[in-house]
Tab-separated table of C-alpha atoms in Angstrom:
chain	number	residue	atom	x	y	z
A	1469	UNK	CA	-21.763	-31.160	-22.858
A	1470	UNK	CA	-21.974	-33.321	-19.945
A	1471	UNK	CA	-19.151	-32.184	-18.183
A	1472	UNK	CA	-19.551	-28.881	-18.745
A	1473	UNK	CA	-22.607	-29.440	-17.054
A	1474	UNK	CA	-21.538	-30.939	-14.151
A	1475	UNK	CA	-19.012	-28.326	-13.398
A	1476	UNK	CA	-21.872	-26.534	-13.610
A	1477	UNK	CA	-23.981	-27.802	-11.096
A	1478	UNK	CA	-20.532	-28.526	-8.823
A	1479	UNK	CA	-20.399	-24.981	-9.138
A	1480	UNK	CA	-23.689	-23.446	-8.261
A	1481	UNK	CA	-23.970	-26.315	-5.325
A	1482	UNK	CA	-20.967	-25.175	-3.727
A	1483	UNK	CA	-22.001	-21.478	-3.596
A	1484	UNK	CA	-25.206	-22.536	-2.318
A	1485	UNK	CA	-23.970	-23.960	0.580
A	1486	UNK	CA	-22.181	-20.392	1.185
A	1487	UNK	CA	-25.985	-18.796	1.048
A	1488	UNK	CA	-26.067	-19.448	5.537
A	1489	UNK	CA	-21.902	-18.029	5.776
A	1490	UNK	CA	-22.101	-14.746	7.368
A	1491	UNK	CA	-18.814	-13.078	7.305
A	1492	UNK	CA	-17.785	-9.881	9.091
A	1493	UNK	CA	-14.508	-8.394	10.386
A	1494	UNK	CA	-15.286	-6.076	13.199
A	1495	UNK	CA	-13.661	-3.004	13.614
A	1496	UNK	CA	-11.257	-3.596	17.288
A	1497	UNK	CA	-12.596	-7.241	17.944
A	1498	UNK	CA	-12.391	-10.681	16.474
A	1499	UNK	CA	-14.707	-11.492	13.369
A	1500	UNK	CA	-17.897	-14.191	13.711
A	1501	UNK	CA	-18.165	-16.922	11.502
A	1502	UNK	CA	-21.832	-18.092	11.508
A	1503	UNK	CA	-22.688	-21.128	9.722
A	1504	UNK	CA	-25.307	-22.847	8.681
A	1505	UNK	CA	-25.529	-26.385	6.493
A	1506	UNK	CA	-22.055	-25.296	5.495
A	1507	UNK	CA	-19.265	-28.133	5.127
A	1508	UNK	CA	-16.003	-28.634	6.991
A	1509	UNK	CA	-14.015	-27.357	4.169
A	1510	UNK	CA	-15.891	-23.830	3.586
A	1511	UNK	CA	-15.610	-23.270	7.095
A	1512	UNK	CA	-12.166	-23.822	6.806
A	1513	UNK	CA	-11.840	-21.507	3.631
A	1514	UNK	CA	-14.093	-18.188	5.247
A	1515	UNK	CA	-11.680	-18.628	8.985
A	1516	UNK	CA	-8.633	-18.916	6.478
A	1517	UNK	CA	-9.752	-15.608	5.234
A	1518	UNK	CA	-11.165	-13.805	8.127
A	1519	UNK	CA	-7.572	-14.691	9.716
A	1520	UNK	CA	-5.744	-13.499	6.746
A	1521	UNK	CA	-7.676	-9.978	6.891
A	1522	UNK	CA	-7.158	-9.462	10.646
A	1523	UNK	CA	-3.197	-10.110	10.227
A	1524	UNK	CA	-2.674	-8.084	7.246
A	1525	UNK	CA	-0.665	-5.022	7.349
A	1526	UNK	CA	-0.692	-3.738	3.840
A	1527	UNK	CA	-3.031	-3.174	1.329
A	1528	UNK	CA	-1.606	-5.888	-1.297
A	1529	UNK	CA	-2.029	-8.583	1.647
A	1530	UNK	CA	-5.717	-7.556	2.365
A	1531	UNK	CA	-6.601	-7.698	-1.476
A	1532	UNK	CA	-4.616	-11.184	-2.376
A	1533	UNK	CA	-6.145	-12.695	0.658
A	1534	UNK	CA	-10.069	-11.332	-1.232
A	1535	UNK	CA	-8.671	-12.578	-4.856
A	1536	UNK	CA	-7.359	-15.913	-3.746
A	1537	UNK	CA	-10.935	-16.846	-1.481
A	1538	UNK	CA	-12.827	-15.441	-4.283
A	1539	UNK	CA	-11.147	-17.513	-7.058
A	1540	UNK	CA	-11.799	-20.796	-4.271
A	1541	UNK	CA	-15.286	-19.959	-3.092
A	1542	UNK	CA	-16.806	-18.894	-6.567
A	1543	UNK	CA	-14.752	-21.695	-8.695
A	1544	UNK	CA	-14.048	-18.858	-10.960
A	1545	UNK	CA	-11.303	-18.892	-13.646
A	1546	UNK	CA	-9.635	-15.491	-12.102
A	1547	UNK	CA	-10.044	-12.539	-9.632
A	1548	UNK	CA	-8.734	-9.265	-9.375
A	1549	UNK	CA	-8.763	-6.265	-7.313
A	1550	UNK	CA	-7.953	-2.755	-7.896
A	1551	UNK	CA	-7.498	-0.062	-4.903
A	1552	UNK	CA	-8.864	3.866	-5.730
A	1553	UNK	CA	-5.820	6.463	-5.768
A	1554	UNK	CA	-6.616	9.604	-6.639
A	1555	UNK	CA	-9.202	9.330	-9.512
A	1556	UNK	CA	-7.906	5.828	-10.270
A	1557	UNK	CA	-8.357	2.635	-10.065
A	1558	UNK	CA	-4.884	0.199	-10.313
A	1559	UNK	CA	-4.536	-3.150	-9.515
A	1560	UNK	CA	-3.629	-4.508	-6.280
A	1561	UNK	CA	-3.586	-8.277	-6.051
A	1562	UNK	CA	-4.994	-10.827	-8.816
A	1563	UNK	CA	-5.671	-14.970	-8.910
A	1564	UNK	CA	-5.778	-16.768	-12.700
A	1565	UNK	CA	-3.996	-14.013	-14.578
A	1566	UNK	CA	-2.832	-15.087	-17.687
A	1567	UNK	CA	-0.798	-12.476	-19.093
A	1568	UNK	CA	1.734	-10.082	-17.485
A	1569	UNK	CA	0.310	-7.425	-19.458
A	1570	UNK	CA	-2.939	-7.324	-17.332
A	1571	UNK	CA	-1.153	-7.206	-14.435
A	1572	UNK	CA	1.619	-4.593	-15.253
A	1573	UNK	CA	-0.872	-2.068	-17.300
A	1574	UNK	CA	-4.731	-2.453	-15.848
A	1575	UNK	CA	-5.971	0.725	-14.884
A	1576	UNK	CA	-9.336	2.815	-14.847
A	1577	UNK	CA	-10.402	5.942	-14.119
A	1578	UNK	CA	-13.146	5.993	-11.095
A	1579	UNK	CA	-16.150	5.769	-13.014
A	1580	UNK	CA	-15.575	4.476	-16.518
A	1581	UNK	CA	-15.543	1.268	-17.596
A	1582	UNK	CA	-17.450	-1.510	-15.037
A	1583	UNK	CA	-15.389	-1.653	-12.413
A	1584	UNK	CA	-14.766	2.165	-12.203
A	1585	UNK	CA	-19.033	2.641	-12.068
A	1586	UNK	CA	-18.988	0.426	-9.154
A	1587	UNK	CA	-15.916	2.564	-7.631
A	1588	UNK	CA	-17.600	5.740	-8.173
A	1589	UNK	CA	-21.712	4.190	-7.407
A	1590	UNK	CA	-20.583	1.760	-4.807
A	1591	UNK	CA	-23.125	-1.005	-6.442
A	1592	UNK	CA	-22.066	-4.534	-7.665
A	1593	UNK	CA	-22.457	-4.681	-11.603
A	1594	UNK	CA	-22.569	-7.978	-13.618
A	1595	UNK	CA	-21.340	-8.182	-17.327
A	1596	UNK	CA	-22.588	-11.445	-18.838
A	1597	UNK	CA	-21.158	-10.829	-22.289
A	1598	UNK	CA	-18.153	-8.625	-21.083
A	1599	UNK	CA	-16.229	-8.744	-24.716
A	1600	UNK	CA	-19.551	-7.167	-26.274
A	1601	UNK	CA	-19.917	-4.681	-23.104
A	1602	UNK	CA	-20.767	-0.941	-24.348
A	1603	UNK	CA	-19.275	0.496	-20.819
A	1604	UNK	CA	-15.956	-1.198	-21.200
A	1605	UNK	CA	-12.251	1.393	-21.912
A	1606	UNK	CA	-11.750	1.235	-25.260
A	1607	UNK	CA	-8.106	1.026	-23.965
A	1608	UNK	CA	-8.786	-1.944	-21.853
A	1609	UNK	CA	-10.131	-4.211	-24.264
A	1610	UNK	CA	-7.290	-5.094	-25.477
A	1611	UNK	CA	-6.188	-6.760	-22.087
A	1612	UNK	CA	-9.453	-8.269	-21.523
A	1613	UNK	CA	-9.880	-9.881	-24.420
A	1614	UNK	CA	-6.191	-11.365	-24.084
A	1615	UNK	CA	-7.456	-12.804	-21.164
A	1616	UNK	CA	-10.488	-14.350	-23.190
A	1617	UNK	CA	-12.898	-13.167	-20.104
A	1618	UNK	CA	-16.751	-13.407	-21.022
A	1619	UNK	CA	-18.493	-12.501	-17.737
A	1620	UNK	CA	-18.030	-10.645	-14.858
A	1621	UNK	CA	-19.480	-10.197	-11.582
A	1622	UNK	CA	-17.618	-7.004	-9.605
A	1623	UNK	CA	-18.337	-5.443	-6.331
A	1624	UNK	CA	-17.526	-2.449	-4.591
A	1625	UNK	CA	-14.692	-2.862	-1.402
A	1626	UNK	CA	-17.114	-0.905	1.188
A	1627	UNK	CA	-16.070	0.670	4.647
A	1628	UNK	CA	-18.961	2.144	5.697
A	1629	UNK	CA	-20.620	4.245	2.605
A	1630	UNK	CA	-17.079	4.768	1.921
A	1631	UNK	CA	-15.938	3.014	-1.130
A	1632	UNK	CA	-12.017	1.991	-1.104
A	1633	UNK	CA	-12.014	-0.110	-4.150
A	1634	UNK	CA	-13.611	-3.279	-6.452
A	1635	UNK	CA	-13.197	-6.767	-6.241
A	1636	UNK	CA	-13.764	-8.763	-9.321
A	1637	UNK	CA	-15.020	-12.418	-10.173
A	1638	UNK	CA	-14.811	-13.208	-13.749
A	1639	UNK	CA	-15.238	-16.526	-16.375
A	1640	UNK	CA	-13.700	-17.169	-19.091
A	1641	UNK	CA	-16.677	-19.083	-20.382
A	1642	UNK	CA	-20.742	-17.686	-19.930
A	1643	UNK	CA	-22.041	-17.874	-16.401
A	1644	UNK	CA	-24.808	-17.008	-14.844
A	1645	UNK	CA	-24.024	-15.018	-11.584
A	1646	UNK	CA	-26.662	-16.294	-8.652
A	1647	UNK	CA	-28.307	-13.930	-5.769
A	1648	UNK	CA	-26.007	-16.649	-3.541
A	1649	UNK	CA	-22.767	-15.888	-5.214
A	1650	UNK	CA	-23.380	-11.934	-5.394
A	1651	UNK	CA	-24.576	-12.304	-1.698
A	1652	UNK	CA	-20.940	-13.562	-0.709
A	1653	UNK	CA	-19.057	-11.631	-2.765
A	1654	UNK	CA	-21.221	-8.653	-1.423
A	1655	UNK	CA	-19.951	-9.682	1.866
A	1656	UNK	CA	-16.149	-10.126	0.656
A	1657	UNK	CA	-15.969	-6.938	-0.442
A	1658	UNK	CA	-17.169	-5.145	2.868
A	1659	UNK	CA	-14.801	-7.275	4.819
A	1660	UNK	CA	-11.847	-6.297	2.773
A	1661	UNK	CA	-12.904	-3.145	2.639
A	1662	UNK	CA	-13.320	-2.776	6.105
A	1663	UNK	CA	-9.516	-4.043	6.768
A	1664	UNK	CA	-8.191	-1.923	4.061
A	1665	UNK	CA	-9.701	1.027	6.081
A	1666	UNK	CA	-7.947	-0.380	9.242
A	1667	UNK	CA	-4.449	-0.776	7.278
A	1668	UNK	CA	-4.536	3.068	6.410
A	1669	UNK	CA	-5.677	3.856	10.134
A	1670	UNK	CA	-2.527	2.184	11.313
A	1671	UNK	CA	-0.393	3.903	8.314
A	1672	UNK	CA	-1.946	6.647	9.289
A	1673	UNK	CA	-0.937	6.391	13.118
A	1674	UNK	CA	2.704	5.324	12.224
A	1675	UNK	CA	3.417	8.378	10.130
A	1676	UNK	CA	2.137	10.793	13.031
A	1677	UNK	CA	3.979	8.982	15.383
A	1678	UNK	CA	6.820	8.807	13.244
A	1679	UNK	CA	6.900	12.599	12.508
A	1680	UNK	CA	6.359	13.467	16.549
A	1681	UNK	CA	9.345	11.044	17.308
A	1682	UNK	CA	11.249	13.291	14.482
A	1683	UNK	CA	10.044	16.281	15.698
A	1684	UNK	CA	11.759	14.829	19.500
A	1685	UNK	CA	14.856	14.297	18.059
A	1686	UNK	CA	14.948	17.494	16.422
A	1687	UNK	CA	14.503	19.283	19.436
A	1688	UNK	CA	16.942	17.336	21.629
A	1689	UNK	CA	19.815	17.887	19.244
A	1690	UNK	CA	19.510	21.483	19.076
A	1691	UNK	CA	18.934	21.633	22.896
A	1692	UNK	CA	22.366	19.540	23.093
A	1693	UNK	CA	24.469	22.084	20.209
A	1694	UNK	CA	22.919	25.322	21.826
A	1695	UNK	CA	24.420	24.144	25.116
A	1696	UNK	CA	27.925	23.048	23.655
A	1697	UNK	CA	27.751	26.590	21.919
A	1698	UNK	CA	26.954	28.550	24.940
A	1699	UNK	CA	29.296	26.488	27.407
A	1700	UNK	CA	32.234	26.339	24.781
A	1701	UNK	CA	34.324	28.808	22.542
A	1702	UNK	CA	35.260	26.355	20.405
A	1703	UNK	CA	33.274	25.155	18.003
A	1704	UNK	CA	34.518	21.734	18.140
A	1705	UNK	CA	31.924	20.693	20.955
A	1706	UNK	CA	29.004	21.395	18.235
A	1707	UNK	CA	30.241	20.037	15.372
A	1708	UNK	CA	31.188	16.822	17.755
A	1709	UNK	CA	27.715	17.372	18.890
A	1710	UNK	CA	26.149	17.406	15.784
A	1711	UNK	CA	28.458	14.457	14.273
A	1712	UNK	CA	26.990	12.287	17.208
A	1713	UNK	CA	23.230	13.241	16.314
A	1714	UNK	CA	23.713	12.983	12.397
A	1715	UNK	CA	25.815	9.354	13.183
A	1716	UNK	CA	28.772	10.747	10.682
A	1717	UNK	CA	31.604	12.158	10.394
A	1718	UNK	CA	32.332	16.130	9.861
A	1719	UNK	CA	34.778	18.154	8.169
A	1720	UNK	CA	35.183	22.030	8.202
A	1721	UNK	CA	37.500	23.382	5.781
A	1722	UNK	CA	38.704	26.744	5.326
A	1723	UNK	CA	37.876	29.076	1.711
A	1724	UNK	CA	41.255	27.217	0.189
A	1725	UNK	CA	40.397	23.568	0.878
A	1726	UNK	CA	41.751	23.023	4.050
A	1727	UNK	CA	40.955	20.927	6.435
A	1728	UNK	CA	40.340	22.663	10.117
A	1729	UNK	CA	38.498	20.281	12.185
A	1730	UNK	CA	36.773	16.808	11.781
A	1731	UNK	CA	34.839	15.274	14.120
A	1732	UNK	CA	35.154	12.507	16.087
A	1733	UNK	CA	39.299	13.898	14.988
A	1734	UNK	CA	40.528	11.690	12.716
A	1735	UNK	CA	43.321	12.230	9.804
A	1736	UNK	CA	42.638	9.161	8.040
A	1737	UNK	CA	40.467	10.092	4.663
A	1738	UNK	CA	37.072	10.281	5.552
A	1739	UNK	CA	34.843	7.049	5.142
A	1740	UNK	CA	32.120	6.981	2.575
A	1741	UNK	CA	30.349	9.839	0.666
A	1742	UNK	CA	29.412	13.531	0.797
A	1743	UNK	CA	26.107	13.546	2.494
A	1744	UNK	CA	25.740	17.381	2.968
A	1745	UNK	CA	27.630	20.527	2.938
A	1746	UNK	CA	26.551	24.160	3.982
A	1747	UNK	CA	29.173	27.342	3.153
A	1748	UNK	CA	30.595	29.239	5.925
A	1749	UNK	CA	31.873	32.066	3.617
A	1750	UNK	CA	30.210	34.664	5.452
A	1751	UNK	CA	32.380	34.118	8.616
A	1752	UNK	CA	35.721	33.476	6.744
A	1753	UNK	CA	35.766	29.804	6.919
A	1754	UNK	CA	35.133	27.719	4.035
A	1755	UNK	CA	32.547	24.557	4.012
A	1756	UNK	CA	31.208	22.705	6.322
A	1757	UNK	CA	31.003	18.649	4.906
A	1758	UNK	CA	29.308	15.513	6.037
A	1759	UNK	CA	30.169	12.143	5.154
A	1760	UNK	CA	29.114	8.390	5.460
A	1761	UNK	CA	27.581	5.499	3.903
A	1762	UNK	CA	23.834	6.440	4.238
A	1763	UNK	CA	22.110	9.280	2.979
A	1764	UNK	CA	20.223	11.900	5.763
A	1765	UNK	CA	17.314	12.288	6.234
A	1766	UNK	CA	15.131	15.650	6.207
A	1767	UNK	CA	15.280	15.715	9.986
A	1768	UNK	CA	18.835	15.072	9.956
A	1769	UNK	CA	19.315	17.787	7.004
A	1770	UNK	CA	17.693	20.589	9.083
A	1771	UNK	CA	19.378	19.356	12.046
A	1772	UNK	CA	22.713	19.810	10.168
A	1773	UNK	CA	21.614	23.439	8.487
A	1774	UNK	CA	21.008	24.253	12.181
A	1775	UNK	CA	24.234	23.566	13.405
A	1776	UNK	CA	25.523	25.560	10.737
A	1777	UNK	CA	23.118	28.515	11.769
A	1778	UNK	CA	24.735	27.599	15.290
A	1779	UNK	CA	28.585	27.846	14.107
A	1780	UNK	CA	27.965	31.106	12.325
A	1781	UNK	CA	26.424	32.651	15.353
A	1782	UNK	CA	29.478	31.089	17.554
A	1783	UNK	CA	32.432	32.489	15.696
A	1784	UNK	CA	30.503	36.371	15.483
């Protein structure tokens, strides 16, 4: 009883010490970590994850890097985080896990269960007797009570009024959640949430700049296979053209099988696998083949079905 006690007191000491840490990560500029009466060592732990957040480029980095400094800064037993998709909640990163099933099958739907209220209300709940909880999944229990968790204290991953998931602190033994401890893990959960909001931003970015560089390409190679068409009766220039876009190798065979042109000309077999074909029927030759060791992409697929388009309009 007496040590249970004093990891008791260890506990609640340590978090109050936390009660003066003010943590924010601000959006474009470095984050302030304002201390007061805090020790060496939980200065150390909020920079550790301040640092963590501002270098993280996916969404399972952001959340382990919450998990892991809630697990150290509460003393809890375990931590876990779950991201909203869609009407879901599924986990993203986790500390103290005992069982694979947890990880592998924990889900919610936003707003059942505890940590799917605070995803859909955007308010911390606390569970202090979370095996006898009435708002727990019936389908969940199962896991929870594998994991022998009693209480809970969960918060909601905030950017803005916007809420992006929940961050949980739980015991696997009764514990009385203080204002200091909901105070920091208040302030967790907006950091994280604030970075997760930055990681989609920048996915976000990539993919536009990523479809405007496709969109580039695209427009270059048919540029390049009009002008070999329109320069050149043979349509040899655009399918070396278009063999030089795709980064393959062609074949154009006639309706019986054979072959007519490859490009770059080769008679060895071809190397890899069919990537693509397109018929040529309508003009009276046969098919029109890619091949090589990757697969194409869409781009590269309409690229190819243009060239085709190209061919047909060549040879009438």
């Amino acid at each position: 009883m007496g040590g249970f006690g004093s990891q008791r007191y260890s506990r609640l000491h340590r978090v109050r010490r936390f009660r003066g840490v003010t943590l924010r990560l601000m959006s474009g500029g470095f984050p302030h970590t304002h201390s007061s009466g805090t020790d060496g060592s939980h200065a150390t732990a909020v920079e550790r994850f301040l640092r963590r957040l501002l270098t993280a480029t996916s969404v399972s980095s952001a959340t382990q890097a919450a998990v892991d400094t809630t697990r150290e800064c509460l003393d809890t037993d375990l931590s876990w985080c779950g991201t909203i998709s869609g009407d879901n909640l599924t986990m993203a990163a986790h500390c103290g896990l005992r069982t694979t099933e947890m990880m592998a099958i924990w889900r919610l739907k936003v707003g059942q269960g505890v940590g799917g209220r605070v995803a859909r209300d955007g308010r911390p709940l606390i569970s202090r007797d979370y095996r006898r909880d009435p708002r727990r999944v019936p389908v969940m229990k199962s896991l929870i009570d594998a994991e022998g968790i009693t209480s809970t204290l969960v918060v909601p991953l905030l950017n803005g009024s916007e809420v992006l998931g929940v961050l949980y602190a739980a015991e696997r033994e009764s514990r009385e959640w203080t204002a200091a401890e909901q105070d920091l893990m208040d302030t967790l959960g907006r950091d994280t949430g604030v970075a997760l909001a930055r990681i989609r931003q920048h996915h976000v970015s990539e993919t536009h700049a990523e479809r405007a560089e496709s969109a580039h390409r695209m427009l270059d190679a048919a540029k390049t296979m009009a002008v070999a068409v329109a320069t050149s009766d043979d349509i040899g220039a655009c399918l070396g053209t278009l063999a030089h876009h795709l980064g393959c190798h062609l074949q154009l065979l006639d309706s019986s099988g054979r072959v007519l042109r490859t490009a770059p000309p080769t008679t060895d077999a071809l190397p890899g696998h069919m990537l693509w074909e397109r018929s040529l029927n309508d003009i009276g030759l046969g098919i029109l083949r890619a091949h090589g060791n990757r697969e194409l992409t869409a781009v590269e697929r309409t690229i190819a079905d243009l060239a085709a388009e190209l061919i047909i309009l060549q040879v009438m």
